[in-house]
XYZ file of C-alpha atoms in Angstrom:
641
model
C 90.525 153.675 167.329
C 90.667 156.270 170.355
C 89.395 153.627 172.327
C 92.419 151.432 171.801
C 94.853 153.017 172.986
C 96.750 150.972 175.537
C 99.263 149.361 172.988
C 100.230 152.954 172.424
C 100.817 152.992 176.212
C 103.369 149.836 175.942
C 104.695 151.101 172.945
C 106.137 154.712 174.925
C 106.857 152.701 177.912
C 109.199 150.433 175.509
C 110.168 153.139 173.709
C 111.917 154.464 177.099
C 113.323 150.866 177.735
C 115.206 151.066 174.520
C 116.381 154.645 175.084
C 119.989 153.403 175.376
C 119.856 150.879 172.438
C 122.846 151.857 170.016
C 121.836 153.802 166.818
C 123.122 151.428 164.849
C 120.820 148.924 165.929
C 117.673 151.345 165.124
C 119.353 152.160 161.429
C 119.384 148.911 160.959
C 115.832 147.963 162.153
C 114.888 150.741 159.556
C 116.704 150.033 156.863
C 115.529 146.250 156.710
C 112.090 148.201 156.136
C 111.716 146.850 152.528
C 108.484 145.537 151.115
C 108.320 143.038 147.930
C 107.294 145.360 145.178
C 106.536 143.046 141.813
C 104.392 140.010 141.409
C 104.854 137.312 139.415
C 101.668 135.701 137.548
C 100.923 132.762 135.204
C 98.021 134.293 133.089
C 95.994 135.817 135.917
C 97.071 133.572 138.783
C 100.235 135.129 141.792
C 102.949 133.016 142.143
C 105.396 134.769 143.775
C 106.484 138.239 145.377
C 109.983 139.596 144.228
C 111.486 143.172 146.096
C 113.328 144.220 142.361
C 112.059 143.492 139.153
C 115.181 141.705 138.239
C 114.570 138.940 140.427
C 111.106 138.735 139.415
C 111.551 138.418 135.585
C 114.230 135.858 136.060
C 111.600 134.099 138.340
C 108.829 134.725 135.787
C 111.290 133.444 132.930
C 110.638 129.997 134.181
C 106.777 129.976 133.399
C 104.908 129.993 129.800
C 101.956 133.203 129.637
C 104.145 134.768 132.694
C 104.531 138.549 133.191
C 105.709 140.610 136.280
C 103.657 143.431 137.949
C 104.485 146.385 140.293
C 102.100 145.811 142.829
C 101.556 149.357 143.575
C 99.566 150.107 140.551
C 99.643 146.368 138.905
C 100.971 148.008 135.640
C 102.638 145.394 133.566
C 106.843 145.487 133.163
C 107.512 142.384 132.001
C 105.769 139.393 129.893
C 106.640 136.421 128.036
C 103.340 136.014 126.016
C 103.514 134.809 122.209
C 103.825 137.528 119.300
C 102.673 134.744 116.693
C 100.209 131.789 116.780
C 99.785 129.110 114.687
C 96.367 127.844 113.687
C 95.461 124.654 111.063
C 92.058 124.893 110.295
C 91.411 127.405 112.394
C 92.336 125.506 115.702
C 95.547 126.210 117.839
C 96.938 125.201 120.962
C 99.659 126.373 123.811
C 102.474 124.337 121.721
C 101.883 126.918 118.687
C 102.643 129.629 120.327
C 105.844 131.459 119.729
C 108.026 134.306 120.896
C 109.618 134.699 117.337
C 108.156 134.639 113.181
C 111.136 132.564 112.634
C 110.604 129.403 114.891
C 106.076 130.081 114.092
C 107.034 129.474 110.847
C 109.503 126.724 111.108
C 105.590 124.166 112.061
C 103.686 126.000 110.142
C 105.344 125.299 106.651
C 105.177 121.609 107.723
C 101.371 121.930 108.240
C 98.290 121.676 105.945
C 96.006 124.231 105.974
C 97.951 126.136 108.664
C 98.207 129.966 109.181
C 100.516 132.121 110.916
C 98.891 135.266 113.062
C 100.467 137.810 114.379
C 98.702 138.592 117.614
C 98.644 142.629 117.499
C 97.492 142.639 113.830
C 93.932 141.128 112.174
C 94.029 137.805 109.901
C 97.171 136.163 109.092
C 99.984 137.031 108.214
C 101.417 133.199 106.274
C 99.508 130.229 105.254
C 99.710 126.768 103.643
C 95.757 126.896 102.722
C 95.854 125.115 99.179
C 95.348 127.416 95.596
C 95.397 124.483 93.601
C 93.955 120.670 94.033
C 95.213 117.855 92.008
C 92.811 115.178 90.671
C 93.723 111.708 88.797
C 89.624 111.469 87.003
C 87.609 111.846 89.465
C 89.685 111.203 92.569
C 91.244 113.202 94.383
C 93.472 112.523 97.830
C 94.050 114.977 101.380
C 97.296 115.455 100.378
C 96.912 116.592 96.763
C 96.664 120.085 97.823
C 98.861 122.596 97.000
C 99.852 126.215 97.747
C 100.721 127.312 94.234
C 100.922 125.326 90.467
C 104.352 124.191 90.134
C 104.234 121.924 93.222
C 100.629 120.896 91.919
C 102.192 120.043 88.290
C 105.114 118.282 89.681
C 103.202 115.264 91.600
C 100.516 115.692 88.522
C 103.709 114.292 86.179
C 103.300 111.385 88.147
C 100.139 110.133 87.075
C 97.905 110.002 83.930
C 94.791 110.963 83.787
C 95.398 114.169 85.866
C 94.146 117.557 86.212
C 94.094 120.763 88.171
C 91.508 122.869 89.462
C 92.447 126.305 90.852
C 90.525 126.855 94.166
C 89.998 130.395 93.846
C 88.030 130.259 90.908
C 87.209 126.316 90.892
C 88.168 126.255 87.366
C 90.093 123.557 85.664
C 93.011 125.619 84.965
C 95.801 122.266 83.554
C 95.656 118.577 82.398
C 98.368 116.127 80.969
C 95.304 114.339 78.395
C 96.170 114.514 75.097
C 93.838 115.715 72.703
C 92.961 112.289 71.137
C 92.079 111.577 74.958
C 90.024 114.422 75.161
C 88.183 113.378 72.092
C 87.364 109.993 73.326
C 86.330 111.282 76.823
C 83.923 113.571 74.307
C 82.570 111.006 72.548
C 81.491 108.517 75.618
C 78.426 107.927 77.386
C 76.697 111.062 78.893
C 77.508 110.537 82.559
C 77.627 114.435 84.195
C 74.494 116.085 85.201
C 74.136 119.559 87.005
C 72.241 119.956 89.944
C 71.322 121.874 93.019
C 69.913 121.141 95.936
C 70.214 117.384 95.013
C 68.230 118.094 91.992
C 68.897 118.448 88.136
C 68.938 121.619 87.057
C 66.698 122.171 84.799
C 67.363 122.645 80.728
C 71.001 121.520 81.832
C 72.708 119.042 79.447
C 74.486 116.054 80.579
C 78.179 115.656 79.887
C 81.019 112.835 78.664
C 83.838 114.706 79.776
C 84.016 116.307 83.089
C 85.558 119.556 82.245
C 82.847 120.065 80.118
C 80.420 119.902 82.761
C 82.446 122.089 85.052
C 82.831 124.598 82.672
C 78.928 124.846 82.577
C 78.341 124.495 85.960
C 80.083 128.289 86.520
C 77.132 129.868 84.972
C 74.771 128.306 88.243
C 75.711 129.470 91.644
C 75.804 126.540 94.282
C 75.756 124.320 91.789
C 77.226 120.138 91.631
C 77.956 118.378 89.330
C 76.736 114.301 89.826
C 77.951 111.152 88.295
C 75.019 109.613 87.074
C 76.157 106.074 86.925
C 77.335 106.315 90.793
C 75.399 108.787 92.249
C 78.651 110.597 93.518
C 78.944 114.167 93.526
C 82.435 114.897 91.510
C 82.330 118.655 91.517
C 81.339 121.472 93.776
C 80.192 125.177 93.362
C 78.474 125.411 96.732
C 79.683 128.625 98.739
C 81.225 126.680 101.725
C 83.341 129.659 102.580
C 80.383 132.225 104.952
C 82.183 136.020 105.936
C 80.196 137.567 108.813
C 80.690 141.126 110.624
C 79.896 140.603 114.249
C 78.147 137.454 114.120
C 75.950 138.360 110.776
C 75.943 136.876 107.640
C 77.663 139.310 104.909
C 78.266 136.925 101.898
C 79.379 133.632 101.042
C 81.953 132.497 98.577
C 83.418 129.617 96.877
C 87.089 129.901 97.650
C 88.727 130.367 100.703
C 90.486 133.002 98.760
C 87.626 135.322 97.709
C 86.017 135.304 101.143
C 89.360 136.287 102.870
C 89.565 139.430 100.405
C 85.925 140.360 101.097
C 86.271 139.863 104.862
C 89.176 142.280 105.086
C 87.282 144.891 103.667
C 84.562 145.007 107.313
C 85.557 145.271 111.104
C 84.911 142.708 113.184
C 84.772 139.819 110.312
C 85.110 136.303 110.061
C 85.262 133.720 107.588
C 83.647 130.637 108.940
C 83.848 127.126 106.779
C 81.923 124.526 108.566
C 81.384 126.413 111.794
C 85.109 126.904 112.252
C 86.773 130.763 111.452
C 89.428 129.913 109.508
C 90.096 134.017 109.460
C 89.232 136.830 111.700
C 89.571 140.931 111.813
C 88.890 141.226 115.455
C 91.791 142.026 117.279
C 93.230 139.395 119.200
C 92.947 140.783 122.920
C 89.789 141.304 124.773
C 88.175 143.302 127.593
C 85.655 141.910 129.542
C 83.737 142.923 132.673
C 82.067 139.883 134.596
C 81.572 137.892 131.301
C 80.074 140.956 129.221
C 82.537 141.853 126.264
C 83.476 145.349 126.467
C 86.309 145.956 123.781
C 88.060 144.596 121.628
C 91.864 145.599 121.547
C 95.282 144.960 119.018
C 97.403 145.182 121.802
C 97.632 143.929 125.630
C 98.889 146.826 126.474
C 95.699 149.116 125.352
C 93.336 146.402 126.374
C 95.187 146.584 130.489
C 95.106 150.628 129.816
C 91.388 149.937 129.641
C 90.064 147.141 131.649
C 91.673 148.534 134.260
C 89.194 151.082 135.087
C 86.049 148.954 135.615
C 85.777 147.018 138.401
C 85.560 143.350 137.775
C 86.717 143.160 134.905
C 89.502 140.991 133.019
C 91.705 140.751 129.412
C 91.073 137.769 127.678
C 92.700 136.048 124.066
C 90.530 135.892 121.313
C 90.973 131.737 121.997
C 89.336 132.468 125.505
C 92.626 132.566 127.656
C 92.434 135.043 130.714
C 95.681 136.623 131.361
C 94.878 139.706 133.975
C 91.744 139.897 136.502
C 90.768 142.535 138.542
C 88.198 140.558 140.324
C 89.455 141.237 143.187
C 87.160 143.875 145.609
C 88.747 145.053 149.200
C 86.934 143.953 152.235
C 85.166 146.218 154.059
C 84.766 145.621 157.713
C 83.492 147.871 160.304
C 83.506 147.692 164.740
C 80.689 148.736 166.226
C 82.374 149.860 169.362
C 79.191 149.005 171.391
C 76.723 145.763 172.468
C 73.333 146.859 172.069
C 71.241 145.165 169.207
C 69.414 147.811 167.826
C 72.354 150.626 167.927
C 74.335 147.643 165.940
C 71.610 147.198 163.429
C 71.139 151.413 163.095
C 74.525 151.946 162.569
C 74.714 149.176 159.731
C 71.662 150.291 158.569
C 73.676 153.889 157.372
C 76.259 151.993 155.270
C 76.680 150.817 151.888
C 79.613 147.907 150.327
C 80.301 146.793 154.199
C 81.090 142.747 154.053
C 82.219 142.190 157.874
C 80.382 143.352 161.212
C 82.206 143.466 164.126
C 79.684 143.907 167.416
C 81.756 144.786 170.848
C 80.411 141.131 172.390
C 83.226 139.159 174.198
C 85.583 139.840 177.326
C 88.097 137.895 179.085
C 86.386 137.939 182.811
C 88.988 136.889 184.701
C 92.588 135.160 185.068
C 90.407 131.574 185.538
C 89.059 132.223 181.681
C 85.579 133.045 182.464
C 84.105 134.911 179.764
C 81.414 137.602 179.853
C 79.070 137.098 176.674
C 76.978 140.080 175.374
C 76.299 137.914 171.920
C 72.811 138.145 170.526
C 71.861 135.142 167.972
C 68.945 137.622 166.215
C 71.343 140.112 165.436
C 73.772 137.447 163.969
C 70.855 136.228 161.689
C 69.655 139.806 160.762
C 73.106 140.922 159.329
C 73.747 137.669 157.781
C 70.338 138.388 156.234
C 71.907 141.288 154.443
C 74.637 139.602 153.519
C 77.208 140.616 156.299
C 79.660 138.465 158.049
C 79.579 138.849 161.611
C 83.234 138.982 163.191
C 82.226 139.614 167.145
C 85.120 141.508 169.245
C 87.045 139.576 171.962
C 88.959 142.128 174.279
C 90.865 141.484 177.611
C 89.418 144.729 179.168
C 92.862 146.194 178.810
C 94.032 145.107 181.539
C 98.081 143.665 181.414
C 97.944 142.422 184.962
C 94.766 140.254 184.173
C 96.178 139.536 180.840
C 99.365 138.195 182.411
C 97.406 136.099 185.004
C 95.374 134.451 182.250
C 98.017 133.680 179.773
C 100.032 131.662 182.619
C 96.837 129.235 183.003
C 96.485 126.987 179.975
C 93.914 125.631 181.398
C 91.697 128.768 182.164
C 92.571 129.458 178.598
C 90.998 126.196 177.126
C 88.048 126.843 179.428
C 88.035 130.297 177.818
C 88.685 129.183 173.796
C 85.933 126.172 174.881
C 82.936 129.012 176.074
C 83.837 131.353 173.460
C 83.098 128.623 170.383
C 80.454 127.508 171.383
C 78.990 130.552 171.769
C 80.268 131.740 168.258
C 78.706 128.452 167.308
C 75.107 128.995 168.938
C 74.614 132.832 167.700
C 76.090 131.489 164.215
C 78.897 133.973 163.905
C 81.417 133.634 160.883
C 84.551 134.368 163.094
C 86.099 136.053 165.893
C 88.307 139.089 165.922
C 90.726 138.924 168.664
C 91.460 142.323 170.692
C 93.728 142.090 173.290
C 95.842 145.570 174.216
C 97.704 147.049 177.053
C 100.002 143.678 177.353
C 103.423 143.364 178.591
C 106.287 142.686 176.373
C 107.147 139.157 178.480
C 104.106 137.820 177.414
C 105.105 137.659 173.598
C 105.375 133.723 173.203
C 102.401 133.147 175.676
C 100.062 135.268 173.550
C 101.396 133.589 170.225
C 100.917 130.107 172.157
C 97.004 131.504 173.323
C 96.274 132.861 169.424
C 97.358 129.707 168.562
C 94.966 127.221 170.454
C 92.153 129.764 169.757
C 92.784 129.707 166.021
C 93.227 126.009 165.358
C 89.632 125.251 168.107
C 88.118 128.131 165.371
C 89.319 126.709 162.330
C 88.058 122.858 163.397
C 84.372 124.116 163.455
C 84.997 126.194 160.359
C 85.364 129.664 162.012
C 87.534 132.168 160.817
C 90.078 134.027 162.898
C 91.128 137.688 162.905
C 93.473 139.664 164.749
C 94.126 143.467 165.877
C 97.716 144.299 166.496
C 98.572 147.883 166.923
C 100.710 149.809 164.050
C 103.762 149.967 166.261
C 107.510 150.799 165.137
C 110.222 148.324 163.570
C 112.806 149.968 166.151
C 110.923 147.773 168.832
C 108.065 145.991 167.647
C 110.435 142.795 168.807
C 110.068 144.055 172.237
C 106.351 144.062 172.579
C 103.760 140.861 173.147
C 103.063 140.731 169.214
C 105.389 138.821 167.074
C 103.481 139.776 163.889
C 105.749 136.958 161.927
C 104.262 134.204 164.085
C 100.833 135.246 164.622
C 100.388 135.682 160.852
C 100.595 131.948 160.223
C 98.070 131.515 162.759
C 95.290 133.244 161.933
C 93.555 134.472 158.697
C 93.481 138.033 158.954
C 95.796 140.450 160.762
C 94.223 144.185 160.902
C 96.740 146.485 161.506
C 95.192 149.570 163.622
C 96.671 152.369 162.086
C 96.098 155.290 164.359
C 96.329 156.970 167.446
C 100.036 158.394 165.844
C 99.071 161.139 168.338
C 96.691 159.665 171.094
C 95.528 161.099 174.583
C 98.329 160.612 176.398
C 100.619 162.152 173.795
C 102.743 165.230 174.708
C 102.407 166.822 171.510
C 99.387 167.357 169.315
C 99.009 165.774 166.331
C 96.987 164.197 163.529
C 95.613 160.852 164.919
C 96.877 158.544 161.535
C 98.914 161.023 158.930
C 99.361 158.981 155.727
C 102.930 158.904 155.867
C 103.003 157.256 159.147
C 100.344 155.106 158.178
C 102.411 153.830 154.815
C 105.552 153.285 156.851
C 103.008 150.952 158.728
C 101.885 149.093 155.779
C 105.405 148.435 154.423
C 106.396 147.002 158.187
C 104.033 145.207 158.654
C 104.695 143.586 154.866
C 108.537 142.866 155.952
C 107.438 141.401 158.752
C 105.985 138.764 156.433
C 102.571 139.109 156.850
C 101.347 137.819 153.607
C 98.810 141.176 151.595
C 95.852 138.700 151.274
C 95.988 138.634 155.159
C 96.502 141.879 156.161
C 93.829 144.705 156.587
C 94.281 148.527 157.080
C 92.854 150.116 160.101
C 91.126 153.381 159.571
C 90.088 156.312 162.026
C 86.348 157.912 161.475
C 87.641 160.297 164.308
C 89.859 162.808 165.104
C 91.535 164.127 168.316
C 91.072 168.059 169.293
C 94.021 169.515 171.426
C 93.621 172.158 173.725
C 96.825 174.370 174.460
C 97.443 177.263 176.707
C 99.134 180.632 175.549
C 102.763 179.291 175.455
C 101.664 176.550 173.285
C 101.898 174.001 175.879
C 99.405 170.941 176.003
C 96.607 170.605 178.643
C 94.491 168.161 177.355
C 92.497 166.352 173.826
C 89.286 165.099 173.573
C 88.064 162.819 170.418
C 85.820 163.836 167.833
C 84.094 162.005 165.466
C 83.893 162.510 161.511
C 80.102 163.353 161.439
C 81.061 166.586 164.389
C 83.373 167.820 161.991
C 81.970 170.512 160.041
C 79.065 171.631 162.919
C 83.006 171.990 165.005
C 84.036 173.638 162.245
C 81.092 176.420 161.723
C 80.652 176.831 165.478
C 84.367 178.147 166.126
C 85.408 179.539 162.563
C 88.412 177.406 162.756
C 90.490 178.176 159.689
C 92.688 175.945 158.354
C 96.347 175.161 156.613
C 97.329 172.074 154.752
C 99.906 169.964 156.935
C 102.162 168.308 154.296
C 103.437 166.003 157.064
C 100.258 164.460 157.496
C 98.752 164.451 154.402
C 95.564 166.599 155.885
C 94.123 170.024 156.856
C 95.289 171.072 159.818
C 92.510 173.442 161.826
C 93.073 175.693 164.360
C 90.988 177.944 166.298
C 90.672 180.492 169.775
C 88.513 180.341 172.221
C 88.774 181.798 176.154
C 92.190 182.029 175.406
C 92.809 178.603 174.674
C 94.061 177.677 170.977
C 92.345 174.387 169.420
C 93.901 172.315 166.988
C 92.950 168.927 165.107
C 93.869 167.339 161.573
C 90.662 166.631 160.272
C 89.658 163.278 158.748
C 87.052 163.536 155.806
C 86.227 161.390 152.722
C 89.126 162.941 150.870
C 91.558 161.261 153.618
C 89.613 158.342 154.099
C 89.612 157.483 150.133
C 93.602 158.205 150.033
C 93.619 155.748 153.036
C 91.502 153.025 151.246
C 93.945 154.261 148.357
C 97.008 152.951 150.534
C 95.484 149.318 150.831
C 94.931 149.371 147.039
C 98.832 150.350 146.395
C 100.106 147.626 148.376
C 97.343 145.160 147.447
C 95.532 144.655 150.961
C 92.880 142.430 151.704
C 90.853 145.141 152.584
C 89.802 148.193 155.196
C 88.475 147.847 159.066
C 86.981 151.318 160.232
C 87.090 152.245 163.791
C 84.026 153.173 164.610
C 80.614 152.672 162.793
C 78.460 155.616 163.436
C 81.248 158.490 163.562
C 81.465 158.602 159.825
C 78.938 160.797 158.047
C 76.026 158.530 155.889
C 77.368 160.382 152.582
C 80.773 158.760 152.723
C 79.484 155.342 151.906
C 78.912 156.268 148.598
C 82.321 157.158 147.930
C 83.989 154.348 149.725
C 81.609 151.879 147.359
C 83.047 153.517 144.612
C 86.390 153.222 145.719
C 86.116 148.831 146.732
């Protein structure tokens, strides 16, 4: 922000300290410039950040449902999720999931009514359900079922008395009676009826022999057939087995069999016995926004290639397992620059998706930690209203002398950290955002030590603590009062202010933040340590205009906000040429003999900023200064969160 520009004044003034440093010692300072670039997940939780994607996957190797992204544009390098599943009447869990057919396989065979699924294809491809069941009379036992007839006729050998129906057709398809067996059977009391519905059917005979009765029994859908003497039902023709398309009844069947054929003929079908799918044709992965099902997919890597362009939205297993979330929105914060209530409230007023307020409200007063207080407790409670956090600004007047003073006197400072809670506390503010520019190098460790006392008094009465620290260079960020390393484990967000590149006091004109210089921030800042869910991206809604005379030589700039732009523009005919350097148009125009230049700012570079904190996974945005911007930009910044 063009107001901020003192740190810009330490940073030239250290800049000319270092003058004589080696080279080496800058190469090296630039070289360590190295950001992680992959993340590790369980399903859809981090873990860990890796800077090559070898370390990563061997990290990721020692976690089930893991895969490794590049953070940049989270597209997925690496997984270990299961190719197969194994189900047993219809249920699964983690343990039956495998890499490999083979080792799937290897439990399933060893499981009753199990199935083996493939997970980018529909139904199954293996299964123990039973074709055949033995029974000895009437009884039958859970493990006389059998996948096809010679294992069914083998155990049958082993008793008398024994027959076999075939499942798919529920006919008896093999005995061991002999026909003088038969005959007696034949000639005994009538014992079978045929009902439905727990009634008789009518003009049904009664039967001696069972297979009698069964064989009648085919000719009545959802038929039984009852033992009259016991009351037991011995026999079933009920169609148990119900195939649905998208949760709606298609047909029902006897056999598991039959209603598996049917059910592969229809998208989106199950087979449901007792309210458990046994069966499915929906593919196994599944899109989601908020909780609404959007598609479903055969592979992960189609159902990423779409969820990934809604906001909110996740993949999901067909067994309800999340294994990528996007729900993750950027923070929006905006400064007000200013005090006054109602200019606050207009300039909020004008924007759309903003989450964090920060009013201009708090100043260090003097080296005895006085502090001048400009809070206002409505204003708090009218932006909370809207659903705003309010994050008031604490600046030390830019003053280094003061600064220095102050920082020397722990006590003045826990008179200072003392008035400024409670007064965050009384107006009901969420947090504080700490401000303090134009220091001197020497007071590194103090300022750490003062960020320190402030942060832990905030976080005891629940407040939360950010902090602006100026974009800076690796070459000699070590020399200057922020140690962004320590003060990141202090507070919760760090905001770096990426701008002023080229600021008032520059001797060359410039673009005020050109991406490049602004990415180079970013990836400091991350080597530094800072952790991405901390750290914030400072964007300009201004520009700076430089005036030079006719040997191109600088006289002076003046800032310019966003919303002056194209009135600037049409007023002086400015024409302009795109500066690869900067990633923007730079303009240039004449005027009483005086050339104009500035790189202007506009939603195009403001979206490819916001685009920056999405590559390298930011918390979120903080825009210096509410009411520069133009009221049509909030539209696309919403659309860009």
């Amino acid at each position: 922000m063009y107001k901020k520009t003192g740190a810009i004044l330490v940073a030239v003034f250290l800049f000319l300290q270092i003058a004589s440093v080696p080279q080496y010692f800058v190469s090296t300072a630039e070289a360590a410039i190295e950001p992680t670039l992959y993340r590790v997940y369980q399903n859809d939780k981090p873990l860990k950040e890796f800077k090559n994607s070898t370390e990563a996957v061997s990290y990721a190797k020692l976690y089930n449902y893991s895969h490794v992204e590049k953070i940049a544009n989270r597209s997925w390098v690496w997984d270990n999720f299961p190719k197969y599943k194994v189900y047993q009447n219809g249920n699964s869990s983690s343990k039956w999931d495998f890499q490999n057919y083979e080792d799937a396989w290897t439990i399933a065979s060893k499981l009753s009514n199990a199935s083996i699924r493939q997970l980018d294809q529909i139904g199954w491809n293996y299964s123990t359900y039973p074709k055949y069941r033995l029974y000895q009379g009437e009884i039958t036992l859970s493990n006389w079922n059998f996948v096809n007839l010679e294992q069914a006729k083998k155990e049958a050998a082993k008793w008398a008395n024994a027959h076999i129906i075939d499942l798919a057709t529920n006919r008896w398809v093999w005995d061991n009676l002999t026909q003088k067996q038969i005959e007696t059977k034949r000639s005994g009391a009538l014992i079978y009826e045929l009902i439905h519905n727990n009634k008789k059917i009518e003009n049904t005979k009664q039967y001696s022999f069972l297979q009698d009765a069964i064989r009648a029994a085919e000719a009545y859908e959802n038929s039984e057939i009852r033992n009259i003497n016991t009351g037991k039902v011995v026999h079933s023709n009920k169609n148990s087995y119900s195939v649905l398309q998208n949760g709606k009844l298609l047909h029902t069947f006897i056999s598991l069999e039959h209603a598996v054929q049917d059910a592969k003929k229809w998208a989106n079908s199950e087979v449901v016995f007792k309210n458990q799918v046994l069966w499915s044709s929906y593919p196994y992965w599944i899109a989601y926004q908020h909780d609404k099902k959007l598609k479903h997919f055969s592979t992960k890597e189609d159902a990423l290639a779409y969820a990934i362009r809604y906001a909110n939205s996740s993949v999901r297993t067909m067994d309800g397992r999340t294994v990528w979330s996007s729900k993750k929105s950027l923070i929006y914060m905006g400064w007000n620059g200013i005090s006054t209530a109602s200019t606050i409230l207009n300039q909020v007023s004008n924007t759309t998706g903003i989450d964090v307020i920060s009013p201009s409200w708090y100043e260090l007063a003097d080296a005895s930690g006085k502090l001048n207080d400009f809070s206002n407790e409505s204003t708090v409670k009218a932006l909370q209203a809207s659903g705003k956090k309010v994050m008031p600004l604490l600046n030390n007047q830019f003053d280094a002398k003061l600064t220095t003073a102050f920082l020397k006197d722990e006590k003045a400072q826990l008179t200072f950290i003392g008035l400024l809670i409670s007064s965050l506390q009384r107006i009901g503010a969420d947090g504080i955002n700490i401000d303090f520019e134009m220091m001197a190098g020497k007071d590194r460790h103090p300022y750490t030590a003062f960020v320190g006392r402030l942060a832990k008094a905030a976080h005891s009465k629940g407040l939360k603590v950010s902090i602006d620290l100026p974009r800076g260079d690796q070459a000699w960020d070590h020399l200057t009062a922020y140690d962004q390393t320590a003060l990141a484990q202090l507070v919760d967000t760090i905001i770096i202010m990426a701008y002023d590149e080229h600021w008032s006091g520059s001797d060359t004109s410039g673009s005020v933040a050109g991406l490049k210089w602004v990415e180079e921030g970013i990836k400091q800042f991350l080597n530094y340590g800072v952790p991405r869910n901390k750290l914030m991206l400072g964007i300009p809604f201004y520009v700076r205009e430089w005036k030079l005379d006719r040997n191109g030589n600088l006289l002076s700039s003046r800032a310019v906000p966003m919303s002056s732009l194209n009135a600037l523009i049409m007023e002086t005919g400015a024409k302009s040429v795109p500066d690869e350097s900067s990633g923007q148009l730079k303009y240039t125009y004449q005027k009483n003999g005086f050339t104009y230049q500035f790189w202007a700012e506009t939603e195009e570079t403001v979206l490819k900023r916001i685009a920056l904190a999405k590559k390298y996974d930011l918390a979120g945005v903080a825009a210096w200064r509410l009411g520069y911007e133009k009221e049509s930009l909030w539209g696309k910044i919403l659309g860009a969160k």
